[in-house]
Amino acid sequence: MDDQPLTYLLTGISQVGFPIVLTGYLLVRFEKKLEMLTESILKLIEVINNKNTSEGSHGQ
């Protein structure tokens, strides 16, 4: 079993404290989720713009 991540975790906690290590971990996790949400929002904007453009050309 690889104890490397556990060693880093325990070293980090002993050097800066649990709240700092937890905050760093959560920031890394949330960053990935925020990137995925940003991509989804951009795709939705594109779909809405395409739908509005196609409705505008059919209405005239």
XYZ file of C-alpha atoms in Angstrom:
60
model
C 0.000 0.000 0.000
C 1.286 3.435 -0.907
C 1.436 5.687 2.168
C 2.692 8.706 0.202
C -0.608 10.694 0.158
C -1.192 9.955 3.842
C 2.331 11.116 4.670
C 1.769 14.382 2.774
C -1.552 14.873 4.534
C -0.155 14.291 8.016
C 2.887 16.462 7.307
C 0.656 19.263 6.054
C -1.611 19.039 9.086
C 1.318 19.105 11.495
C 2.953 22.075 9.751
C 0.014 24.393 9.010
C -2.977 22.855 10.749
C -6.050 20.934 9.763
C -8.202 23.918 8.657
C -5.558 25.071 6.161
C -5.108 21.582 4.706
C -8.873 21.099 4.453
C -9.294 24.488 2.765
C -6.594 23.652 0.212
C -8.197 20.304 -0.534
C -11.632 21.849 -0.985
C -10.286 24.603 -3.238
C -8.726 22.029 -5.555
C -11.949 19.994 -5.645
C -14.190 23.030 -6.194
C -11.936 24.382 -8.941
C -12.587 21.288 -11.057
C -16.327 21.530 -10.473
C -16.344 25.247 -11.311
C -14.554 24.554 -14.590
C -17.190 21.962 -15.496
C -20.004 24.367 -14.593
C -18.404 27.142 -16.645
C -18.214 24.853 -19.683
C -21.863 23.876 -19.236
C -22.971 27.499 -18.964
C -21.043 28.432 -22.104
C -22.669 25.558 -24.005
C -26.109 26.641 -22.799
C -25.459 30.214 -23.910
C -24.466 28.935 -27.348
C -27.599 26.786 -27.627
C -29.829 29.684 -26.556
C -28.164 32.040 -29.029
C -28.546 29.502 -31.845
C -32.211 28.969 -30.973
C -32.876 32.716 -30.877
C -31.087 33.197 -34.202
C -33.042 30.412 -35.906
C -36.375 31.692 -34.539
C -35.564 35.209 -35.712
C -34.880 34.090 -39.282
C -38.090 32.022 -39.462
C -40.255 34.809 -38.105
C -39.499 37.237 -40.952
